[in-house]
PDB file of C-alpha atoms in Angstrom:
ATOM      1  CA  GLU A   1      -0.363   0.163  -0.456  1.00  0.00           C
ATOM      2  CA  THR A   2       1.445   3.098  -1.392  1.00  0.00           C
ATOM      3  CA  GLY A   3       1.003   5.833   1.516  1.00  0.00           C
ATOM      4  CA  VAL A   4       1.129   9.708   0.727  1.00  0.00           C
ATOM      5  CA  THR A   5       3.274  11.473  -1.080  1.00  0.00           C
ATOM      6  CA  GLN A   6       3.992  15.214  -1.942  1.00  0.00           C
ATOM      7  CA  SER A   7       6.579  16.707  -3.808  1.00  0.00           C
ATOM      8  CA  PRO A   8       8.434  19.006  -3.388  1.00  0.00           C
ATOM      9  CA  THR A   9      10.059  18.819  -0.093  1.00  0.00           C
ATOM     10  CA  HIS A  10      11.662  21.783   0.141  1.00  0.00           C
ATOM     11  CA  LEU A  11      11.533  24.653  -1.689  1.00  0.00           C
ATOM     12  CA  ILE A  12      12.354  28.460  -1.819  1.00  0.00           C
ATOM     13  CA  LYS A  13      10.410  31.354  -3.602  1.00  0.00           C
ATOM     14  CA  THR A  14      10.178  35.709  -3.131  1.00  0.00           C
ATOM     15  CA  ARG A  15       7.527  37.816  -2.070  1.00  0.00           C
ATOM     16  CA  GLY A  16       4.958  37.584  -5.414  1.00  0.00           C
ATOM     17  CA  GLN A  17       6.092  34.364  -7.443  1.00  0.00           C
ATOM     18  CA  GLN A  18       3.764  31.597  -7.920  1.00  0.00           C
ATOM     19  CA  VAL A  19       4.114  27.986  -6.288  1.00  0.00           C
ATOM     20  CA  THR A  20       2.806  24.632  -7.307  1.00  0.00           C
ATOM     21  CA  LEU A  21       2.643  21.445  -4.685  1.00  0.00           C
ATOM     22  CA  ARG A  22       1.731  18.078  -5.899  1.00  0.00           C
ATOM     23  CA  CYS A  23       0.812  15.128  -3.180  1.00  0.00           C
ATOM     24  CA  SER A  24       0.048  11.626  -4.360  1.00  0.00           C
ATOM     25  CA  SER A  25      -3.285   9.968  -1.912  1.00  0.00           C
ATOM     26  CA  GLN A  26      -3.015   6.882  -0.506  1.00  0.00           C
ATOM     27  CA  SER A  27      -4.120   3.930  -2.697  1.00  0.00           C
ATOM     28  CA  GLY A  28      -8.021   3.743  -2.315  1.00  0.00           C
ATOM     29  CA  HIS A  29      -8.716   7.267  -1.164  1.00  0.00           C
ATOM     30  CA  ASN A  30     -10.908   9.207  -2.145  1.00  0.00           C
ATOM     31  CA  THR A  31     -10.859  12.659   0.053  1.00  0.00           C
ATOM     32  CA  VAL A  32      -7.513  14.526  -0.200  1.00  0.00           C
ATOM     33  CA  SER A  33      -7.371  18.109   2.425  1.00  0.00           C
ATOM     34  CA  TRP A  34      -4.524  20.754   2.575  1.00  0.00           C
ATOM     35  CA  TYR A  35      -3.503  22.674   5.823  1.00  0.00           C
ATOM     36  CA  GLN A  36      -1.367  24.405   5.793  1.00  0.00           C
ATOM     37  CA  GLN A  37       0.668  24.379   9.581  1.00  0.00           C
ATOM     38  CA  ALA A  38       3.566  27.814  10.652  1.00  0.00           C
ATOM     39  CA  LEU A  39       6.042  27.122  12.296  1.00  0.00           C
ATOM     40  CA  GLY A  40       5.116  26.261  16.660  1.00  0.00           C
ATOM     41  CA  GLN A  41       1.496  26.391  15.317  1.00  0.00           C
ATOM     42  CA  GLY A  42      -0.889  23.451  14.501  1.00  0.00           C
ATOM     43  CA  PRO A  43      -2.598  23.044  11.400  1.00  0.00           C
ATOM     44  CA  GLN A  44      -5.183  25.230   9.065  1.00  0.00           C
ATOM     45  CA  PHE A  45      -7.915  23.327   7.343  1.00  0.00           C
ATOM     46  CA  ILE A  46      -6.761  24.903   3.786  1.00  0.00           C
ATOM     47  CA  PHE A  47      -9.620  23.285   1.744  1.00  0.00           C
ATOM     48  CA  GLN A  48     -10.789  19.548   0.991  1.00  0.00           C
ATOM     49  CA  TYR A  49     -11.910  18.092  -2.362  1.00  0.00           C
ATOM     50  CA  TYR A  50     -13.607  14.687  -3.506  1.00  0.00           C
ATOM     51  CA  ARG A  51     -14.548  13.703  -6.534  1.00  0.00           C
ATOM     52  CA  GLU A  52     -12.719  16.759  -8.147  1.00  0.00           C
ATOM     53  CA  GLU A  53     -14.681  19.248  -6.819  1.00  0.00           C
ATOM     54  CA  GLU A  54     -13.818  21.978  -3.433  1.00  0.00           C
ATOM     55  CA  ASN A  55     -15.911  19.880  -0.964  1.00  0.00           C
ATOM     56  CA  GLY A  56     -14.677  22.185   1.951  1.00  0.00           C
ATOM     57  CA  ARG A  57     -13.014  25.383   2.260  1.00  0.00           C
ATOM     58  CA  GLY A  58     -11.048  27.222   5.077  1.00  0.00           C
ATOM     59  CA  ASN A  59      -9.919  30.534   6.024  1.00  0.00           C
ATOM     60  CA  PHE A  60      -7.215  31.375   3.258  1.00  0.00           C
ATOM     61  CA  PRO A  61      -7.840  33.731   0.364  1.00  0.00           C
ATOM     62  CA  PRO A  62      -9.133  32.525  -3.331  1.00  0.00           C
ATOM     63  CA  ARG A  63      -4.772  32.969  -4.145  1.00  0.00           C
ATOM     64  CA  PHE A  64      -4.763  29.943  -2.521  1.00  0.00           C
ATOM     65  CA  SER A  65      -6.354  27.085  -4.775  1.00  0.00           C
ATOM     66  CA  GLY A  66      -6.127  23.207  -5.454  1.00  0.00           C
ATOM     67  CA  LEU A  67      -7.252  21.397  -8.439  1.00  0.00           C
ATOM     68  CA  GLN A  68      -7.719  17.810  -7.805  1.00  0.00           C
ATOM     69  CA  PHE A  69      -7.521  14.657 -10.574  1.00  0.00           C
ATOM     70  CA  PRO A  70      -9.183  11.157 -11.553  1.00  0.00           C
ATOM     71  CA  ASN A  71      -6.660   9.712 -10.249  1.00  0.00           C
ATOM     72  CA  TYR A  72      -7.293  11.657  -6.794  1.00  0.00           C
ATOM     73  CA  SER A  73      -3.635  12.987  -6.879  1.00  0.00           C
ATOM     74  CA  SER A  74      -3.866  17.332  -5.806  1.00  0.00           C
ATOM     75  CA  GLU A  75      -2.481  20.246  -5.840  1.00  0.00           C
ATOM     76  CA  LEU A  76      -2.402  23.246  -4.290  1.00  0.00           C
ATOM     77  CA  ASN A  77      -1.275  26.314  -6.029  1.00  0.00           C
ATOM     78  CA  VAL A  78      -0.406  29.685  -3.800  1.00  0.00           C
ATOM     79  CA  ASN A  79      -0.183  33.277  -6.875  1.00  0.00           C
ATOM     80  CA  ALA A  80       0.745  36.823  -5.353  1.00  0.00           C
ATOM     81  CA  LEU A  81       3.160  34.833  -2.556  1.00  0.00           C
ATOM     82  CA  GLU A  82       3.223  36.470   0.616  1.00  0.00           C
ATOM     83  CA  LEU A  83       5.994  36.038   3.602  1.00  0.00           C
ATOM     84  CA  ASP A  84       3.466  35.072   5.707  1.00  0.00           C
ATOM     85  CA  ASP A  85       2.924  31.643   3.626  1.00  0.00           C
ATOM     86  CA  SER A  86       5.696  30.508   4.655  1.00  0.00           C
ATOM     87  CA  ALA A  87       4.941  27.360   6.282  1.00  0.00           C
ATOM     88  CA  LEU A  88       4.917  23.221   5.799  1.00  0.00           C
ATOM     89  CA  TYR A  89       2.222  22.725   3.357  1.00  0.00           C
ATOM     90  CA  LEU A  90       0.203  19.238   4.263  1.00  0.00           C
ATOM     91  CA  CYS A  91      -2.443  17.032   2.070  1.00  0.00           C
ATOM     92  CA  ALA A  92      -3.751  13.470   3.400  1.00  0.00           C
ATOM     93  CA  SER A  93      -5.809  11.945   1.944  1.00  0.00           C
ATOM     94  CA  SER A  94      -9.177  10.366   3.466  1.00  0.00           C
ATOM     95  CA  LEU A  95     -11.795   8.344   2.848  1.00  0.00           C
ATOM     96  CA  LEU A  96     -15.227  10.370   2.921  1.00  0.00           C
ATOM     97  CA  ASN A  97     -17.094   8.662   5.560  1.00  0.00           C
ATOM     98  CA  ARG A  98     -14.233   8.132   7.911  1.00  0.00           C
ATOM     99  CA  ALA A  99     -14.173  12.071   7.530  1.00  0.00           C
ATOM    100  CA  GLY A 100     -10.949  13.606   9.904  1.00  0.00           C
ATOM    101  CA  GLU A 101      -9.486  10.087  10.056  1.00  0.00           C
ATOM    102  CA  LEU A 102      -6.394  11.715   7.784  1.00  0.00           C
ATOM    103  CA  PHE A 103      -3.324  10.299   6.156  1.00  0.00           C
ATOM    104  CA  PHE A 104      -1.107  12.874   6.156  1.00  0.00           C
ATOM    105  CA  GLY A 105       2.909  12.926   3.942  1.00  0.00           C
ATOM    106  CA  GLU A 106       5.485  14.000   5.146  1.00  0.00           C
ATOM    107  CA  GLY A 107       4.955  17.944   3.653  1.00  0.00           C
ATOM    108  CA  SER A 108       6.378  20.312   1.562  1.00  0.00           C
ATOM    109  CA  ARG A 109       8.773  23.090   3.055  1.00  0.00           C
ATOM    110  CA  LEU A 110       7.739  26.659   1.939  1.00  0.00           C
ATOM    111  CA  THR A 111      10.276  29.138   2.468  1.00  0.00           C
ATOM    112  CA  VAL A 112       8.835  33.340   1.128  1.00  0.00           C
ATOM    113  CA  LEU A 113      11.882  35.637   0.822  1.00  0.00           C
TER     114      LEU A 113
ATOM    115  CA  ALA B   1     -16.498  28.931  16.275  1.00  0.00           C
ATOM    116  CA  GLN B   2     -14.797  25.180  17.457  1.00  0.00           C
ATOM    117  CA  LYS B   3     -11.787  25.879  19.706  1.00  0.00           C
ATOM    118  CA  VAL B   4      -9.595  23.277  21.041  1.00  0.00           C
ATOM    119  CA  THR B   5      -7.182  23.935  23.973  1.00  0.00           C
ATOM    120  CA  GLN B   6      -3.718  22.209  24.608  1.00  0.00           C
ATOM    121  CA  ALA B   7      -2.701  24.251  27.956  1.00  0.00           C
ATOM    122  CA  GLN B   8       0.785  22.389  27.549  1.00  0.00           C
ATOM    123  CA  THR B   9       3.444  23.481  25.903  1.00  0.00           C
ATOM    124  CA  GLU B  10       5.972  20.639  26.273  1.00  0.00           C
ATOM    125  CA  ILE B  11       5.504  18.109  28.635  1.00  0.00           C
ATOM    126  CA  SER B  12       9.597  16.565  28.977  1.00  0.00           C
ATOM    127  CA  VAL B  13       9.426  12.524  30.908  1.00  0.00           C
ATOM    128  CA  VAL B  14      12.019  10.151  31.654  1.00  0.00           C
ATOM    129  CA  GLU B  15      11.711   6.752  29.944  1.00  0.00           C
ATOM    130  CA  LYS B  16       8.876   4.811  31.555  1.00  0.00           C
ATOM    131  CA  GLU B  17       7.491   7.324  33.611  1.00  0.00           C
ATOM    132  CA  ASP B  18       3.817   7.578  32.725  1.00  0.00           C
ATOM    133  CA  VAL B  19       2.338  11.122  30.863  1.00  0.00           C
ATOM    134  CA  THR B  20      -0.699  12.363  30.762  1.00  0.00           C
ATOM    135  CA  LEU B  21      -1.151  15.112  27.275  1.00  0.00           C
ATOM    136  CA  ASP B  22      -4.678  17.395  28.111  1.00  0.00           C
ATOM    137  CA  CYS B  23      -7.137  18.475  25.253  1.00  0.00           C
ATOM    138  CA  VAL B  24     -10.178  20.955  26.426  1.00  0.00           C
ATOM    139  CA  TYR B  25     -12.615  21.935  23.606  1.00  0.00           C
ATOM    140  CA  GLU B  26     -15.316  23.351  22.699  1.00  0.00           C
ATOM    141  CA  THR B  27     -18.645  23.306  20.344  1.00  0.00           C
ATOM    142  CA  ARG B  28     -22.801  23.837  20.254  1.00  0.00           C
ATOM    143  CA  ASP B  29     -22.371  21.007  18.140  1.00  0.00           C
ATOM    144  CA  THR B  30     -24.574  17.791  19.756  1.00  0.00           C
ATOM    145  CA  THR B  31     -22.640  15.013  17.799  1.00  0.00           C
ATOM    146  CA  TYR B  32     -18.581  15.754  17.128  1.00  0.00           C
ATOM    147  CA  TYR B  33     -15.988  13.752  16.127  1.00  0.00           C
ATOM    148  CA  LEU B  34     -12.266  14.396  18.540  1.00  0.00           C
ATOM    149  CA  PHE B  35      -9.313  13.061  17.594  1.00  0.00           C
ATOM    150  CA  TRP B  36      -5.470  12.475  18.375  1.00  0.00           C
ATOM    151  CA  TYR B  37      -2.843  12.488  16.233  1.00  0.00           C
ATOM    152  CA  LYS B  38       1.422  12.840  16.521  1.00  0.00           C
ATOM    153  CA  GLN B  39       3.592  14.232  14.720  1.00  0.00           C
ATOM    154  CA  PRO B  40       7.207  13.077  14.709  1.00  0.00           C
ATOM    155  CA  PRO B  41      10.249  15.150  14.113  1.00  0.00           C
ATOM    156  CA  SER B  42      10.544  13.247  10.227  1.00  0.00           C
ATOM    157  CA  GLY B  43       6.992  15.956   9.701  1.00  0.00           C
ATOM    158  CA  GLU B  44       3.895  13.308   9.156  1.00  0.00           C
ATOM    159  CA  LEU B  45       0.788  12.995  11.408  1.00  0.00           C
ATOM    160  CA  VAL B  46       0.407   9.947  12.084  1.00  0.00           C
ATOM    161  CA  PHE B  47      -3.477   8.831  13.359  1.00  0.00           C
ATOM    162  CA  LEU B  48      -4.285   7.414  16.371  1.00  0.00           C
ATOM    163  CA  ILE B  49      -7.597   7.465  17.131  1.00  0.00           C
ATOM    164  CA  ARG B  50     -11.155   8.922  16.736  1.00  0.00           C
ATOM    165  CA  ARG B  51     -13.478   8.877  18.992  1.00  0.00           C
ATOM    166  CA  ASN B  52     -17.602   9.849  19.007  1.00  0.00           C
ATOM    167  CA  SER B  53     -19.465  11.975  21.271  1.00  0.00           C
ATOM    168  CA  PHE B  54     -21.918   9.303  21.534  1.00  0.00           C
ATOM    169  CA  ASP B  55     -19.381   7.572  23.265  1.00  0.00           C
ATOM    170  CA  GLU B  56     -17.929   8.341  26.595  1.00  0.00           C
ATOM    171  CA  GLN B  57     -16.159   4.892  26.890  1.00  0.00           C
ATOM    172  CA  ASN B  58     -12.368   5.298  27.577  1.00  0.00           C
ATOM    173  CA  GLU B  59     -10.022   3.108  25.201  1.00  0.00           C
ATOM    174  CA  ILE B  60      -7.150   1.676  25.649  1.00  0.00           C
ATOM    175  CA  SER B  61      -4.854   0.429  23.169  1.00  0.00           C
ATOM    176  CA  GLY B  62      -1.426  -0.647  24.415  1.00  0.00           C
ATOM    177  CA  ARG B  63       0.242   1.814  25.956  1.00  0.00           C
ATOM    178  CA  TYR B  64      -2.138   4.433  25.586  1.00  0.00           C
ATOM    179  CA  SER B  65      -4.481   5.067  26.654  1.00  0.00           C
ATOM    180  CA  TRP B  66      -7.598   7.885  25.836  1.00  0.00           C
ATOM    181  CA  ASN B  67     -10.318   9.367  28.721  1.00  0.00           C
ATOM    182  CA  PHE B  68     -13.790  10.960  26.829  1.00  0.00           C
ATOM    183  CA  GLN B  69     -15.270  13.536  29.786  1.00  0.00           C
ATOM    184  CA  LYS B  70     -18.029  15.400  28.389  1.00  0.00           C
ATOM    185  CA  SER B  71     -19.239  17.484  30.973  1.00  0.00           C
ATOM    186  CA  THR B  72     -15.756  18.703  31.635  1.00  0.00           C
ATOM    187  CA  SER B  73     -15.114  18.898  27.362  1.00  0.00           C
ATOM    188  CA  SER B  74     -11.737  16.966  27.668  1.00  0.00           C
ATOM    189  CA  PHE B  75     -10.602  14.602  26.213  1.00  0.00           C
ATOM    190  CA  ASN B  76      -6.978  13.546  27.368  1.00  0.00           C
ATOM    191  CA  PHE B  77      -4.290  11.248  26.105  1.00  0.00           C
ATOM    192  CA  THR B  78      -2.110   8.909  28.234  1.00  0.00           C
ATOM    193  CA  ILE B  79       0.840   7.136  27.497  1.00  0.00           C
ATOM    194  CA  THR B  80       2.053   4.863  29.921  1.00  0.00           C
ATOM    195  CA  ALA B  81       5.343   3.665  30.598  1.00  0.00           C
ATOM    196  CA  SER B  82       6.388   6.023  27.852  1.00  0.00           C
ATOM    197  CA  GLN B  83       9.453   5.480  25.563  1.00  0.00           C
ATOM    198  CA  VAL B  84      12.458   7.568  23.772  1.00  0.00           C
ATOM    199  CA  VAL B  85      10.409   6.773  20.290  1.00  0.00           C
ATOM    200  CA  ASP B  86       7.297   8.744  21.769  1.00  0.00           C
ATOM    201  CA  SER B  87       8.780  12.163  21.015  1.00  0.00           C
ATOM    202  CA  ALA B  88       6.890  14.136  19.548  1.00  0.00           C
ATOM    203  CA  VAL B  89       3.754  16.597  18.902  1.00  0.00           C
ATOM    204  CA  TYR B  90       0.633  15.525  19.480  1.00  0.00           C
ATOM    205  CA  PHE B  91      -2.519  17.753  18.227  1.00  0.00           C
ATOM    206  CA  CYS B  92      -5.545  17.107  19.681  1.00  0.00           C
ATOM    207  CA  ALA B  93      -8.174  17.656  17.244  1.00  0.00           C
ATOM    208  CA  LEU B  94     -12.094  18.510  16.789  1.00  0.00           C
ATOM    209  CA  LEU B  95     -14.113  17.707  13.144  1.00  0.00           C
ATOM    210  CA  GLU B  96     -16.158  20.736  12.549  1.00  0.00           C
ATOM    211  CA  TYR B  97     -18.467  20.952   9.507  1.00  0.00           C
ATOM    212  CA  GLY B  98     -17.745  20.804   6.584  1.00  0.00           C
ATOM    213  CA  ASN B  99     -14.841  17.949   6.806  1.00  0.00           C
ATOM    214  CA  LYS B 100     -12.220  20.958   8.270  1.00  0.00           C
ATOM    215  CA  LEU B 101     -10.311  19.408  11.684  1.00  0.00           C
ATOM    216  CA  VAL B 102      -9.476  22.266  14.375  1.00  0.00           C
ATOM    217  CA  PHE B 103      -6.431  21.416  15.669  1.00  0.00           C
ATOM    218  CA  GLY B 104      -4.894  23.068  19.058  1.00  0.00           C
ATOM    219  CA  ALA B 105      -1.975  24.598  19.281  1.00  0.00           C
ATOM    220  CA  GLY B 106       0.316  20.855  19.982  1.00  0.00           C
ATOM    221  CA  THR B 107       2.167  19.640  22.909  1.00  0.00           C
ATOM    222  CA  ILE B 108       5.819  18.131  22.614  1.00  0.00           C
ATOM    223  CA  LEU B 109       6.181  15.432  24.163  1.00  0.00           C
ATOM    224  CA  ARG B 110      10.214  14.528  25.101  1.00  0.00           C
ATOM    225  CA  VAL B 111      11.127  11.256  26.320  1.00  0.00           C
ATOM    226  CA  LYS B 112      14.791  11.389  27.777  1.00  0.00           C
ATOM    227  CA  SER B 113      16.578   7.923  28.656  1.00  0.00           C
TER     228      SER B 113
END
C-alpha cells in the first residue's frame, strides 16, 4: 500500500511569485485535504477535494487554489506569495465516510523571502 | 466557533514514566468527533484515534489510553511507561462541519532515556 507522497519537500520562493505543490493520495482514498502549518502551531485547514470538486474550505484567500485529478492526486497553488505563506504544507488523503481520519504526507516546506 | 486548547506547551519525562496530555474543546454541536494525532520529527502527522461524542467509554490501545469526559469537555491522552520513540508533538483535534479538522496548538513531548 503506497502512502501519501508530496513534492517538492523543500522550496524557496520570493514575494509575489507563484508556487504549485503536488500530492499523491494513498491507494484507495477518494478525498484529499490540504493544511498549512506555521512553525510551532497546529495545522490549519485550507480546503478539501472530493471527486475533483472542492468539498470544504477554510479561512484562506482565493489566491490559494487547488485541483484534484481523476487518479485522486492533487495540487495546491498559491499565487502572489507573501512572507506569511512560509510554512509546512501538508496533504492528507482519506475516505469520505471516515471524515477526520487523515493519512498525511511529510509535507512541503515553503520559504518565502 | 469550534476551539481546541492544549494548555501544555511542552512536557519532559524520563523513560518509563506515565504522562498525560490534556485537551479541552469547545463546540456547540451535539454530535462531534475528536481526534489525536502524533507528529514525529519527520513531519507527517499520524492518526491515533477518533472518538464519537456519543461514546464516552475510555479506550486503551497498548500503552496508549484516552479519557473522554463530556461534562468537562476534555479528551485527555495518557501514555503509560513512556519510551524515547514517543517523543513527538501531539495534537488534539475536533471535526468541524465541512470536513475541517480544527487542531490545537500541540504539546511537545520529550522522553529522555
